[in-house]
Amino acid sequence: MYGRIQAYFRDHRQELLEDIMAMVRIPSVNAPAQEGAPFGPACAQALEAMAARARDFGMKAMILEHKVAAVDLNGCPPQLDILAHVDVVPAGDGWTVTEPFVPLLKDGKLYGRGTCDDKGPAVAALYAMRAVKELGIPLKYNARLILGADEETGCRDTECYYSHFPEAPCSFSPDGDYPVINIEKGGLYTSYEGDWEEGETPLPRVCSVEGGTVGNAVPGKARALTRGLDWDETAQTALQVEKRTGVSFSLRREGENILILAEGRGGHASTPWEGCSAVTGLLELLARLPFAPCQGLKRLHALARLFPHGDFYGQAAGVAQEDGLSGRLTLTSNVIHYDGCRVSGRIDCRAPLCANEDNVLAVLREKLAGCGLRLPGGARMIPPHHVPQDSPFVQKLLECYEQVMGQPGRCLAIGGGTYAHFLNNGVAFGACHLGTDYHMHGPDEYLIVEEIIQSAQLFALTIARLCGEEAAI
């Protein structure tokens, strides 16, 4: 059977890639709601495009409330749900190979926003279902592809879906790493803010600070507008901070002001060491410059102490911890807005199994309060997710992985969250390979062509094994 699947994808390779590129061209970043488009017109368009393609392949597809699509392989009893998403993080800056929504094949890679996260794997899963159907592989259960359009911002898509349908007995999301992710850390994804009365502020002073776009992405750029600084002293201090942090700074005169531009390297907040935060680098620079004392400056200095550049594990904030199964806690502050009398930002914490609201949330709330800042009263931690490695479902996935990839299968724990997080028997299954930097959430995001073809083959084999006549999960 696997040989037939391999032959199928040799014949449909180019068509699969063209469909991924068509999806990348849709700039499906979450946007304000419109009639018939609760997550913005582009997200609605992406759902329609995938549903239309499924119908082209002879499968039944429906769209619920313009939030989520569901594609059925057949009309048999449910057995397997495959959950992928068609929304993407904002384009961001720093792209060099192509424009974010202009897909480009180059040197065996396909570049563009969403190629890796998660449009490429979503299309691969659809083609896996098509392959099983067109090859006539006998099935006694159904596989359903669930396509969301709000994974990057709030998962209101799957909330909608599961208000209409129960979970399938087994679920996987191709939105993580191989072999199988059976543990997803809990987390705290929230904002902070503070405001104060500020009298006449003497010079030099910080007029404004802006950095980051979303809470779950390490920011590649940030800026601060200052007044009253000496140009040469600022430039010299910037060079010193640049050497320590790896964040580069450029200065620009704007009348009586100096605009400081910080450029780091974007990345995913679940692996913050792979990026270089422009926000924390800029805060370190501002903390070293000779501004006149004021209430606003106290808050900026406090943020620089709580979230120092390069502290990925919450040591300065007093929440560092780890366990043997799920690893270390990570903590980042990825968004900041400051205007002299108010500051706000966003915190991203990926918490291991040993973490809880007493040893993370309460500690952060107290630390921020001591700095004149506050967390929302309704802030809550998301619990971790764990499917035992010895479950029959996980073992079947590992068997399929070993057959297709030719490598030993094993289970992993991650800081990132997938749709599987809140499902009783859900795991993440591909489509990334450990040790490869696909620039997810950053500039020049890409997938490797041979890998996505192999993933499509693996998904097809998995569907056949879990839903076929011999299935016994």
CSV table of C-alpha atoms in Angstrom, one decimal:
chain,number,residue,atom,x,y,z
A,1,MET,CA,0.0,0.0,0.0
A,2,TYR,CA,2.7,2.4,0.9
A,3,GLY,CA,4.4,1.9,-2.5
A,4,ARG,CA,1.1,3.0,-4.2
A,5,ILE,CA,1.0,6.1,-2.0
A,6,GLN,CA,4.5,7.0,-3.0
A,7,ALA,CA,3.7,6.6,-6.7
A,8,TYR,CA,0.6,8.8,-6.3
A,9,PHE,CA,2.6,11.7,-4.9
A,10,ARG,CA,5.2,11.4,-7.6
A,11,ASP,CA,2.4,12.0,-10.1
A,12,HIS,CA,0.7,14.8,-8.1
A,13,ARG,CA,3.8,16.6,-6.7
A,14,GLN,CA,3.6,19.7,-8.8
A,15,GLU,CA,-0.1,20.1,-8.4
A,16,LEU,CA,0.2,19.9,-4.6
A,17,LEU,CA,2.9,22.6,-4.6
A,18,GLU,CA,0.8,24.8,-6.9
A,19,ASP,CA,-2.1,24.6,-4.4
A,20,ILE,CA,0.1,25.5,-1.5
A,21,MET,CA,1.3,28.6,-3.5
A,22,ALA,CA,-2.2,29.5,-4.3
A,23,MET,CA,-3.0,29.5,-0.5
A,24,VAL,CA,0.1,31.5,0.3
A,25,ARG,CA,-1.1,34.3,-2.0
A,26,ILE,CA,-4.1,34.9,0.2
A,27,PRO,CA,-2.9,37.3,3.0
A,28,SER,CA,-5.0,35.6,5.7
A,29,VAL,CA,-3.9,37.6,8.7
A,30,ASN,CA,-6.6,38.2,11.3
A,31,ALA,CA,-8.4,41.4,10.6
A,32,PRO,CA,-11.5,43.3,12.0
A,33,ALA,CA,-14.8,41.4,11.5
A,34,GLN,CA,-17.0,42.1,8.5
A,35,GLU,CA,-20.3,40.6,7.5
A,36,GLY,CA,-19.6,37.0,6.5
A,37,ALA,CA,-16.0,37.3,7.6
A,38,PRO,CA,-15.6,37.2,11.4
A,39,PHE,CA,-11.8,37.1,11.2
A,40,GLY,CA,-11.5,39.4,8.2
A,41,PRO,CA,-12.1,38.9,4.5
A,42,ALA,CA,-8.8,37.2,3.7
A,43,CYS,CA,-9.3,34.5,6.4
A,44,ALA,CA,-12.8,33.8,5.0
A,45,GLN,CA,-11.3,33.7,1.5
A,46,ALA,CA,-8.7,31.1,2.6
A,47,LEU,CA,-11.4,28.9,4.1
A,48,GLU,CA,-13.5,29.1,0.9
A,49,ALA,CA,-10.5,28.3,-1.3
A,50,MET,CA,-9.7,25.1,0.7
A,51,ALA,CA,-13.3,24.0,0.7
A,52,ALA,CA,-13.6,24.6,-3.0
A,53,ARG,CA,-10.5,22.5,-3.7
A,54,ALA,CA,-11.8,19.7,-1.5
A,55,ARG,CA,-15.0,19.7,-3.6
A,56,ASP,CA,-12.9,19.5,-6.7
A,57,PHE,CA,-11.6,16.3,-5.4
A,58,GLY,CA,-15.1,14.9,-4.8
A,59,MET,CA,-15.2,15.3,-1.1
A,60,LYS,CA,-17.9,16.9,1.0
A,61,ALA,CA,-16.9,20.3,2.5
A,62,MET,CA,-18.8,22.7,4.8
A,63,ILE,CA,-18.0,26.0,6.4
A,64,LEU,CA,-19.4,26.8,9.8
A,65,GLU,CA,-20.2,30.5,10.5
A,66,HIS,CA,-17.4,31.5,8.2
A,67,LYS,CA,-15.0,30.5,11.0
A,68,VAL,CA,-14.0,26.9,10.3
A,69,ALA,CA,-14.2,24.4,7.4
A,70,ALA,CA,-14.7,20.6,7.7
A,71,VAL,CA,-13.9,18.2,4.8
A,72,ASP,CA,-15.0,14.6,5.0
A,73,LEU,CA,-13.2,11.7,3.3
A,74,ASN,CA,-16.4,9.5,3.3
A,75,GLY,CA,-19.7,9.0,5.1
A,76,CYS,CA,-18.4,6.3,7.5
A,77,PRO,CA,-18.4,6.6,11.3
A,78,PRO,CA,-15.9,9.2,12.7
A,79,GLN,CA,-12.4,7.9,13.7
A,80,LEU,CA,-9.8,10.6,12.9
A,81,ASP,CA,-9.8,14.4,12.9
A,82,ILE,CA,-6.9,16.3,11.3
A,83,LEU,CA,-6.8,19.9,12.5
A,84,ALA,CA,-4.9,22.5,10.5
A,85,HIS,CA,-5.2,26.2,10.1
A,86,VAL,CA,-5.2,28.7,7.2
A,87,ASP,CA,-4.6,31.9,9.1
A,88,VAL,CA,-1.1,33.3,9.4
A,89,VAL,CA,0.8,35.7,11.6
A,90,PRO,CA,1.4,39.2,10.2
A,91,ALA,CA,3.9,39.5,7.4
A,92,GLY,CA,6.5,41.4,9.5
A,93,ASP,CA,9.7,43.0,8.2
A,94,GLY,CA,13.0,41.8,7.0
A,95,TRP,CA,12.0,39.5,4.1
A,96,THR,CA,14.9,39.1,1.7
A,97,VAL,CA,14.1,36.1,-0.6
A,98,THR,CA,10.6,37.2,-1.7
A,99,GLU,CA,7.6,39.2,-0.5
A,100,PRO,CA,5.6,37.5,2.3
A,101,PHE,CA,2.6,36.7,0.1
A,102,VAL,CA,4.5,36.1,-3.2
A,103,PRO,CA,5.4,32.4,-3.0
A,104,LEU,CA,8.8,31.5,-4.5
A,105,LEU,CA,10.3,28.1,-5.2
A,106,LYS,CA,14.1,28.3,-4.9
A,107,ASP,CA,16.8,25.7,-4.2
A,108,GLY,CA,14.3,23.0,-3.1
A,109,LYS,CA,12.4,25.4,-0.8
A,110,LEU,CA,9.1,27.1,-1.1
A,111,TYR,CA,9.2,30.6,0.6
A,112,GLY,CA,6.2,32.6,1.8
A,113,ARG,CA,4.2,33.4,4.9
A,114,GLY,CA,2.3,30.3,5.9
A,115,THR,CA,4.3,27.8,3.8
A,116,CYS,CA,5.4,26.1,7.0
A,117,ASP,CA,2.8,27.4,9.5
A,118,ASP,CA,0.3,26.0,8.5
A,119,LYS,CA,-0.9,26.2,4.9
A,120,GLY,CA,1.7,23.7,3.5
A,121,PRO,CA,0.8,21.0,6.0
A,122,ALA,CA,-3.0,21.8,5.6
A,123,VAL,CA,-2.8,21.3,1.8
A,124,ALA,CA,-0.6,18.1,2.3
A,125,ALA,CA,-3.3,16.7,4.6
A,126,LEU,CA,-6.0,17.5,2.0
A,127,TYR,CA,-4.0,15.7,-0.7
A,128,ALA,CA,-3.4,12.8,1.7
A,129,MET,CA,-7.2,12.3,1.9
A,130,ARG,CA,-7.4,12.7,-1.9
A,131,ALA,CA,-4.8,10.0,-2.4
A,132,VAL,CA,-6.6,7.5,-0.1
A,133,LYS,CA,-9.8,8.2,-2.0
A,134,GLU,CA,-8.4,8.0,-5.5
A,135,LEU,CA,-6.3,5.0,-4.8
A,136,GLY,CA,-9.5,3.2,-3.6
A,137,ILE,CA,-8.0,2.1,-0.2
A,138,PRO,CA,-10.8,0.4,1.6
A,139,LEU,CA,-12.0,2.2,4.8
A,140,LYS,CA,-14.5,1.5,7.5
A,141,TYR,CA,-14.1,4.9,9.3
A,142,ASN,CA,-14.1,8.5,8.3
A,143,ALA,CA,-11.2,11.0,8.4
A,144,ARG,CA,-12.2,14.6,8.6
A,145,LEU,CA,-10.0,17.6,7.9
A,146,ILE,CA,-10.9,20.6,10.1
A,147,LEU,CA,-9.5,23.9,8.8
A,148,GLY,CA,-9.5,26.8,11.2
A,149,ALA,CA,-9.0,30.5,10.5
A,150,ASP,CA,-8.2,31.9,14.0
A,151,GLU,CA,-5.4,29.7,15.3
A,152,GLU,CA,-2.9,32.5,15.6
A,153,THR,CA,-5.1,34.8,17.6
A,154,GLY,CA,-7.7,33.1,19.7
A,155,CYS,CA,-8.9,29.7,18.4
A,156,ARG,CA,-12.5,30.9,18.1
A,157,ASP,CA,-12.6,28.7,15.1
A,158,THR,CA,-12.3,25.4,16.9
A,159,GLU,CA,-14.5,26.7,19.7
A,160,CYS,CA,-17.2,27.2,17.0
A,161,TYR,CA,-16.5,23.7,15.5
A,162,TYR,CA,-16.8,21.8,18.8
A,163,SER,CA,-20.0,23.6,19.7
A,164,HIS,CA,-21.5,21.7,16.7
A,165,PHE,CA,-19.6,18.4,16.7
A,166,PRO,CA,-18.0,16.0,19.3
A,167,GLU,CA,-14.3,15.1,19.2
A,168,ALA,CA,-13.4,12.2,17.0
A,169,PRO,CA,-11.8,9.2,18.9
A,170,CYS,CA,-8.4,10.3,17.6
A,171,SER,CA,-7.1,13.7,16.5
A,172,PHE,CA,-3.8,15.0,15.2
A,173,SER,CA,-2.6,18.5,14.1
A,174,PRO,CA,0.2,18.8,11.5
A,175,ASP,CA,1.3,22.1,13.2
A,176,GLY,CA,4.3,21.0,15.2
A,177,ASP,CA,7.4,18.8,15.0
A,178,TYR,CA,7.9,15.2,14.2
A,179,PRO,CA,7.8,12.5,15.4
A,180,VAL,CA,4.9,12.9,17.8
A,181,ILE,CA,4.2,15.8,20.3
A,182,ASN,CA,2.2,14.3,23.1
A,183,ILE,CA,2.9,17.0,25.7
A,184,GLU,CA,2.2,20.7,25.2
A,185,LYS,CA,3.1,23.0,28.0
A,186,GLY,CA,0.5,25.2,29.7
A,187,GLY,CA,0.9,28.9,29.5
A,188,LEU,CA,0.1,32.5,30.3
A,189,TYR,CA,-0.7,34.7,27.4
A,190,THR,CA,-1.8,38.1,28.7
A,191,SER,CA,-1.2,41.8,28.7
A,192,TYR,CA,0.1,44.2,31.3
A,193,GLU,CA,-0.5,48.0,31.6
A,194,GLY,CA,0.2,50.9,33.8
A,195,ASP,CA,-0.7,54.6,33.8
A,196,TRP,CA,0.3,57.5,36.0
A,197,GLU,CA,0.2,61.2,36.5
A,198,GLU,CA,3.3,62.9,35.0
A,199,GLY,CA,4.1,66.5,35.6
A,200,GLU,CA,6.3,68.5,33.4
A,201,THR,CA,9.1,66.2,32.4
A,202,PRO,CA,12.6,67.6,32.2
A,203,LEU,CA,15.0,66.8,29.4
A,204,PRO,CA,16.3,64.4,28.3
A,205,ARG,CA,13.2,62.2,28.2
A,206,VAL,CA,11.6,59.3,26.3
A,207,CYS,CA,8.7,60.5,24.3
A,208,SER,CA,7.4,57.2,23.0
A,209,VAL,CA,8.3,53.5,22.6
A,210,GLU,CA,6.8,51.1,20.1
A,211,GLY,CA,7.7,47.5,19.4
A,212,GLY,CA,6.2,44.1,18.5
A,213,THR,CA,3.0,43.2,16.7
A,214,VAL,CA,1.6,40.0,18.4
A,215,GLY,CA,2.2,38.4,21.8
A,216,ASN,CA,3.4,35.0,20.4
A,217,ALA,CA,6.2,36.3,18.2
A,218,VAL,CA,9.6,37.6,19.2
A,219,PRO,CA,9.8,41.1,17.8
A,220,GLY,CA,12.3,41.9,15.1
A,221,LYS,CA,11.9,45.7,15.2
A,222,ALA,CA,11.2,48.4,17.8
A,223,ARG,CA,11.6,52.2,18.0
A,224,ALA,CA,11.9,54.9,20.6
A,225,LEU,CA,11.5,58.7,20.1
A,226,THR,CA,13.6,60.7,22.5
A,227,ARG,CA,14.3,64.4,23.2
A,228,GLY,CA,17.3,66.1,24.7
A,229,LEU,CA,19.9,63.4,24.3
A,230,ASP,CA,23.4,64.1,23.1
A,231,TRP,CA,23.9,62.5,19.7
A,232,ASP,CA,27.5,61.2,20.2
A,233,GLU,CA,26.8,59.8,23.6
A,234,THR,CA,23.7,58.0,22.4
A,235,ALA,CA,25.5,56.6,19.4
A,236,GLN,CA,28.4,55.3,21.6
A,237,THR,CA,26.0,53.7,24.1
A,238,ALA,CA,24.0,52.1,21.3
A,239,LEU,CA,27.2,50.5,20.0
A,240,GLN,CA,28.0,49.0,23.4
A,241,VAL,CA,24.5,47.6,23.8
A,242,GLU,CA,24.6,46.3,20.2
A,243,LYS,CA,27.7,44.3,21.0
A,244,ARG,CA,26.1,42.8,24.1
A,245,THR,CA,22.7,42.0,22.7
A,246,GLY,CA,23.1,41.5,19.0
A,247,VAL,CA,20.3,44.0,18.4
A,248,SER,CA,21.5,46.7,15.9
A,249,PHE,CA,20.6,50.4,16.4
A,250,SER,CA,20.4,53.3,14.0
A,251,LEU,CA,19.7,56.9,14.9
A,252,ARG,CA,17.7,59.5,13.0
A,253,ARG,CA,17.3,63.2,13.7
A,254,GLU,CA,13.7,64.4,13.7
A,255,GLY,CA,13.8,68.1,14.6
A,256,GLU,CA,14.8,68.3,18.2
A,257,ASN,CA,14.3,64.6,18.7
A,258,ILE,CA,16.4,61.5,18.1
A,259,LEU,CA,14.6,58.5,16.8
A,260,ILE,CA,16.2,55.2,17.8
A,261,LEU,CA,15.5,52.3,15.6
A,262,ALA,CA,16.2,48.8,16.9
A,263,GLU,CA,16.5,45.7,14.7
A,264,GLY,CA,16.8,42.2,16.0
A,265,ARG,CA,15.6,38.9,14.6
A,266,GLY,CA,12.0,37.8,14.7
A,267,GLY,CA,10.9,34.3,15.7
A,268,HIS,CA,8.4,32.1,17.5
A,269,ALA,CA,7.8,32.9,21.2
A,270,SER,CA,7.9,29.2,22.1
A,271,THR,CA,11.6,29.1,21.1
A,272,PRO,CA,12.7,32.7,21.9
A,273,TRP,CA,16.4,31.8,21.8
A,274,GLU,CA,16.1,31.4,18.1
A,275,GLY,CA,15.2,35.1,17.7
A,276,CYS,CA,16.7,38.3,19.0
A,277,SER,CA,14.2,40.6,20.6
A,278,ALA,CA,14.3,44.2,19.4
A,279,VAL,CA,12.0,45.2,22.3
A,280,THR,CA,14.2,43.9,25.1
A,281,GLY,CA,17.4,45.1,23.4
A,282,LEU,CA,15.9,48.6,23.0
A,283,LEU,CA,14.8,48.6,26.7
A,284,GLU,CA,18.3,47.8,27.7
A,285,LEU,CA,19.6,50.7,25.7
A,286,LEU,CA,17.0,53.1,27.1
A,287,ALA,CA,18.0,52.0,30.6
A,288,ARG,CA,21.6,53.0,30.0
A,289,LEU,CA,20.9,56.4,28.6
A,290,PRO,CA,21.0,59.5,30.9
A,291,PHE,CA,17.3,60.4,30.9
A,292,ALA,CA,16.0,62.7,33.6
A,293,PRO,CA,14.1,60.9,36.4
A,294,CYS,CA,10.3,60.7,36.0
A,295,GLN,CA,7.5,58.2,36.6
A,296,GLY,CA,7.5,56.9,33.1
A,297,LEU,CA,11.2,56.2,33.1
A,298,LYS,CA,10.8,54.2,36.3
A,299,ARG,CA,8.4,51.9,34.5
A,300,LEU,CA,10.7,51.4,31.5
A,301,HIS,CA,13.6,50.6,33.9
A,302,ALA,CA,11.4,48.1,35.7
A,303,LEU,CA,10.5,46.4,32.5
A,304,ALA,CA,14.1,46.2,31.5
A,305,ARG,CA,14.9,44.5,34.9
A,306,LEU,CA,11.9,42.1,34.8
A,307,PHE,CA,12.4,41.0,31.2
A,308,PRO,CA,16.1,41.5,30.5
A,309,HIS,CA,17.5,40.7,27.1
A,310,GLY,CA,18.5,37.1,26.8
A,311,ASP,CA,16.6,35.9,29.9
A,312,PHE,CA,14.3,33.4,28.2
A,313,TYR,CA,13.4,31.4,31.3
A,314,GLY,CA,11.8,33.9,33.7
A,315,GLN,CA,14.8,34.0,36.1
A,316,ALA,CA,14.7,37.8,36.7
A,317,ALA,CA,10.9,37.6,37.2
A,318,GLY,CA,11.2,34.9,39.8
A,319,VAL,CA,9.3,32.2,37.9
A,320,ALA,CA,12.1,29.9,36.6
A,321,GLN,CA,11.2,26.2,36.9
A,322,GLU,CA,11.3,22.9,35.0
A,323,ASP,CA,10.4,19.2,35.2
A,324,GLY,CA,11.8,16.1,33.6
A,325,LEU,CA,8.8,15.5,31.2
A,326,SER,CA,8.1,18.9,29.8
A,327,GLY,CA,11.3,20.9,30.3
A,328,ARG,CA,11.8,24.5,31.2
A,329,LEU,CA,9.4,27.4,31.6
A,330,THR,CA,9.9,30.3,29.0
A,331,LEU,CA,8.9,33.9,29.5
A,332,THR,CA,9.0,36.7,27.0
A,333,SER,CA,7.6,40.2,26.7
A,334,ASN,CA,7.0,40.8,23.0
A,335,VAL,CA,4.9,43.9,22.6
A,336,ILE,CA,5.3,47.4,24.1
A,337,HIS,CA,3.5,50.7,23.7
A,338,TYR,CA,4.6,53.7,25.7
A,339,ASP,CA,3.6,57.4,25.4
A,340,GLY,CA,5.0,59.1,28.5
A,341,CYS,CA,2.0,58.6,30.8
A,342,ARG,CA,0.9,55.1,29.9
A,343,VAL,CA,2.6,51.8,29.0
A,344,SER,CA,1.1,48.5,27.9
A,345,GLY,CA,2.5,45.3,26.5
A,346,ARG,CA,2.0,41.5,26.1
A,347,ILE,CA,3.6,38.6,28.0
A,348,ASP,CA,4.1,35.1,26.6
A,349,CYS,CA,4.8,32.3,29.1
A,350,ARG,CA,5.1,28.6,28.2
A,351,ALA,CA,4.8,26.7,31.4
A,352,PRO,CA,5.8,23.1,32.2
A,353,LEU,CA,3.7,20.5,33.9
A,354,CYS,CA,5.0,21.6,37.3
A,355,ALA,CA,3.8,25.2,36.9
A,356,ASN,CA,0.6,26.6,38.2
A,357,GLU,CA,-1.1,29.9,39.0
A,358,ASP,CA,0.5,30.2,42.4
A,359,ASN,CA,4.1,29.8,41.3
A,360,VAL,CA,3.7,31.7,38.0
A,361,LEU,CA,0.7,34.0,37.7
A,362,ALA,CA,0.7,35.2,41.3
A,363,VAL,CA,4.4,35.8,41.3
A,364,LEU,CA,4.2,37.9,38.0
A,365,ARG,CA,1.2,39.8,39.3
A,366,GLU,CA,3.1,40.8,42.5
A,367,LYS,CA,6.3,41.7,40.6
A,368,LEU,CA,4.5,43.9,38.2
A,369,ALA,CA,2.5,45.5,40.9
A,370,GLY,CA,5.7,46.5,42.6
A,371,CYS,CA,6.7,48.3,39.5
A,372,GLY,CA,3.4,50.2,39.2
A,373,LEU,CA,2.1,47.9,36.5
A,374,ARG,CA,-0.8,45.4,36.5
A,375,LEU,CA,-2.1,42.3,34.9
A,376,PRO,CA,-5.7,42.0,34.0
A,377,GLY,CA,-7.9,40.8,36.9
A,378,GLY,CA,-9.2,38.0,34.7
A,379,ALA,CA,-5.8,36.7,33.7
A,380,ARG,CA,-5.7,32.9,33.9
A,381,MET,CA,-3.2,30.2,33.0
A,382,ILE,CA,-3.9,27.6,30.3
A,383,PRO,CA,-3.3,24.0,31.7
A,384,PRO,CA,-0.8,21.7,30.0
A,385,HIS,CA,-1.9,18.8,27.7
A,386,HIS,CA,-0.6,15.2,27.9
A,387,VAL,CA,-1.5,12.1,26.0
A,388,PRO,CA,0.4,9.0,27.3
A,389,GLN,CA,3.1,7.7,25.1
A,390,ASP,CA,1.9,4.1,25.4
A,391,SER,CA,-1.6,4.8,24.1
A,392,PRO,CA,-2.6,2.7,21.1
A,393,PHE,CA,-3.2,5.9,19.0
A,394,VAL,CA,0.3,7.4,19.7
A,395,GLN,CA,1.9,4.0,19.1
A,396,LYS,CA,0.2,3.7,15.7
A,397,LEU,CA,1.4,7.2,14.7
A,398,LEU,CA,5.0,6.3,15.7
A,399,GLU,CA,4.8,3.1,13.6
A,400,CYS,CA,3.7,5.0,10.5
A,401,TYR,CA,6.3,7.6,11.1
A,402,GLU,CA,9.1,5.0,11.3
A,403,GLN,CA,7.9,3.3,8.1
A,404,VAL,CA,7.8,6.5,6.0
A,405,MET,CA,10.7,8.4,7.5
A,406,GLY,CA,13.0,5.5,8.2
A,407,GLN,CA,13.9,6.8,11.6
A,408,PRO,CA,13.0,5.8,15.2
A,409,GLY,CA,9.9,7.4,16.5
A,410,ARG,CA,9.7,9.1,19.8
A,411,CYS,CA,7.5,11.5,21.8
A,412,LEU,CA,8.3,15.1,22.4
A,413,ALA,CA,7.2,18.0,24.7
A,414,ILE,CA,6.9,21.5,23.3
A,415,GLY,CA,6.1,25.0,24.5
A,416,GLY,CA,4.0,25.8,21.5
A,417,GLY,CA,0.3,25.2,21.5
A,418,THR,CA,-1.6,23.5,18.7
A,419,TYR,CA,-5.3,22.7,18.2
A,420,ALA,CA,-4.6,19.3,19.9
A,421,HIS,CA,-4.1,21.0,23.2
A,422,PHE,CA,-7.7,20.8,24.4
A,423,LEU,CA,-8.6,17.5,22.9
A,424,ASN,CA,-8.7,14.4,25.0
A,425,ASN,CA,-6.9,12.2,22.5
A,426,GLY,CA,-5.1,14.8,20.4
A,427,VAL,CA,-1.5,15.2,19.5
A,428,ALA,CA,0.7,17.2,17.1
A,429,PHE,CA,2.1,15.2,14.3
A,430,GLY,CA,4.6,17.0,12.0
A,431,ALA,CA,5.1,18.6,9.7
A,432,CYS,CA,8.4,20.2,10.8
A,433,HIS,CA,11.6,18.3,11.5
A,434,LEU,CA,13.6,19.0,14.6
A,435,GLY,CA,16.8,20.9,14.1
A,436,THR,CA,15.6,22.8,11.1
A,437,ASP,CA,14.9,26.5,11.3
A,438,TYR,CA,12.0,27.2,9.0
A,439,HIS,CA,11.8,30.8,10.1
A,440,MET,CA,8.3,30.2,11.4
A,441,HIS,CA,6.7,33.5,12.4
A,442,GLY,CA,9.7,35.3,11.1
A,443,PRO,CA,11.0,36.7,7.7
A,444,ASP,CA,11.7,34.3,4.9
A,445,GLU,CA,9.5,31.5,6.2
A,446,TYR,CA,9.8,28.4,4.1
A,447,LEU,CA,9.1,24.7,3.7
A,448,ILE,CA,11.3,22.1,2.2
A,449,VAL,CA,9.7,20.6,-0.9
A,450,GLU,CA,10.8,17.0,-0.3
A,451,GLU,CA,9.7,17.1,3.3
A,452,ILE,CA,6.1,18.3,2.5
A,453,ILE,CA,5.8,15.5,-0.1
A,454,GLN,CA,7.0,13.0,2.4
A,455,SER,CA,4.5,14.4,5.0
A,456,ALA,CA,1.6,14.0,2.5
A,457,GLN,CA,2.7,10.4,2.1
A,458,LEU,CA,2.8,9.9,5.8
A,459,PHE,CA,-0.6,11.4,6.4
A,460,ALA,CA,-2.1,9.2,3.7
A,461,LEU,CA,-0.6,6.1,5.3
A,462,THR,CA,-1.8,7.2,8.7
A,463,ILE,CA,-5.3,7.7,7.5
A,464,ALA,CA,-5.3,4.3,5.8
A,465,ARG,CA,-4.0,2.6,9.0
A,466,LEU,CA,-6.3,4.4,11.5
A,467,CYS,CA,-9.4,4.3,9.3
A,468,GLY,CA,-8.9,1.2,7.3
A,469,GLU,CA,-10.6,-2.2,7.5
A,470,GLU,CA,-8.0,-3.5,10.1
A,471,ALA,CA,-8.2,-0.4,12.3
A,472,ALA,CA,-8.5,-1.2,16.0
A,473,ILE,CA,-7.9,2.0,18.0
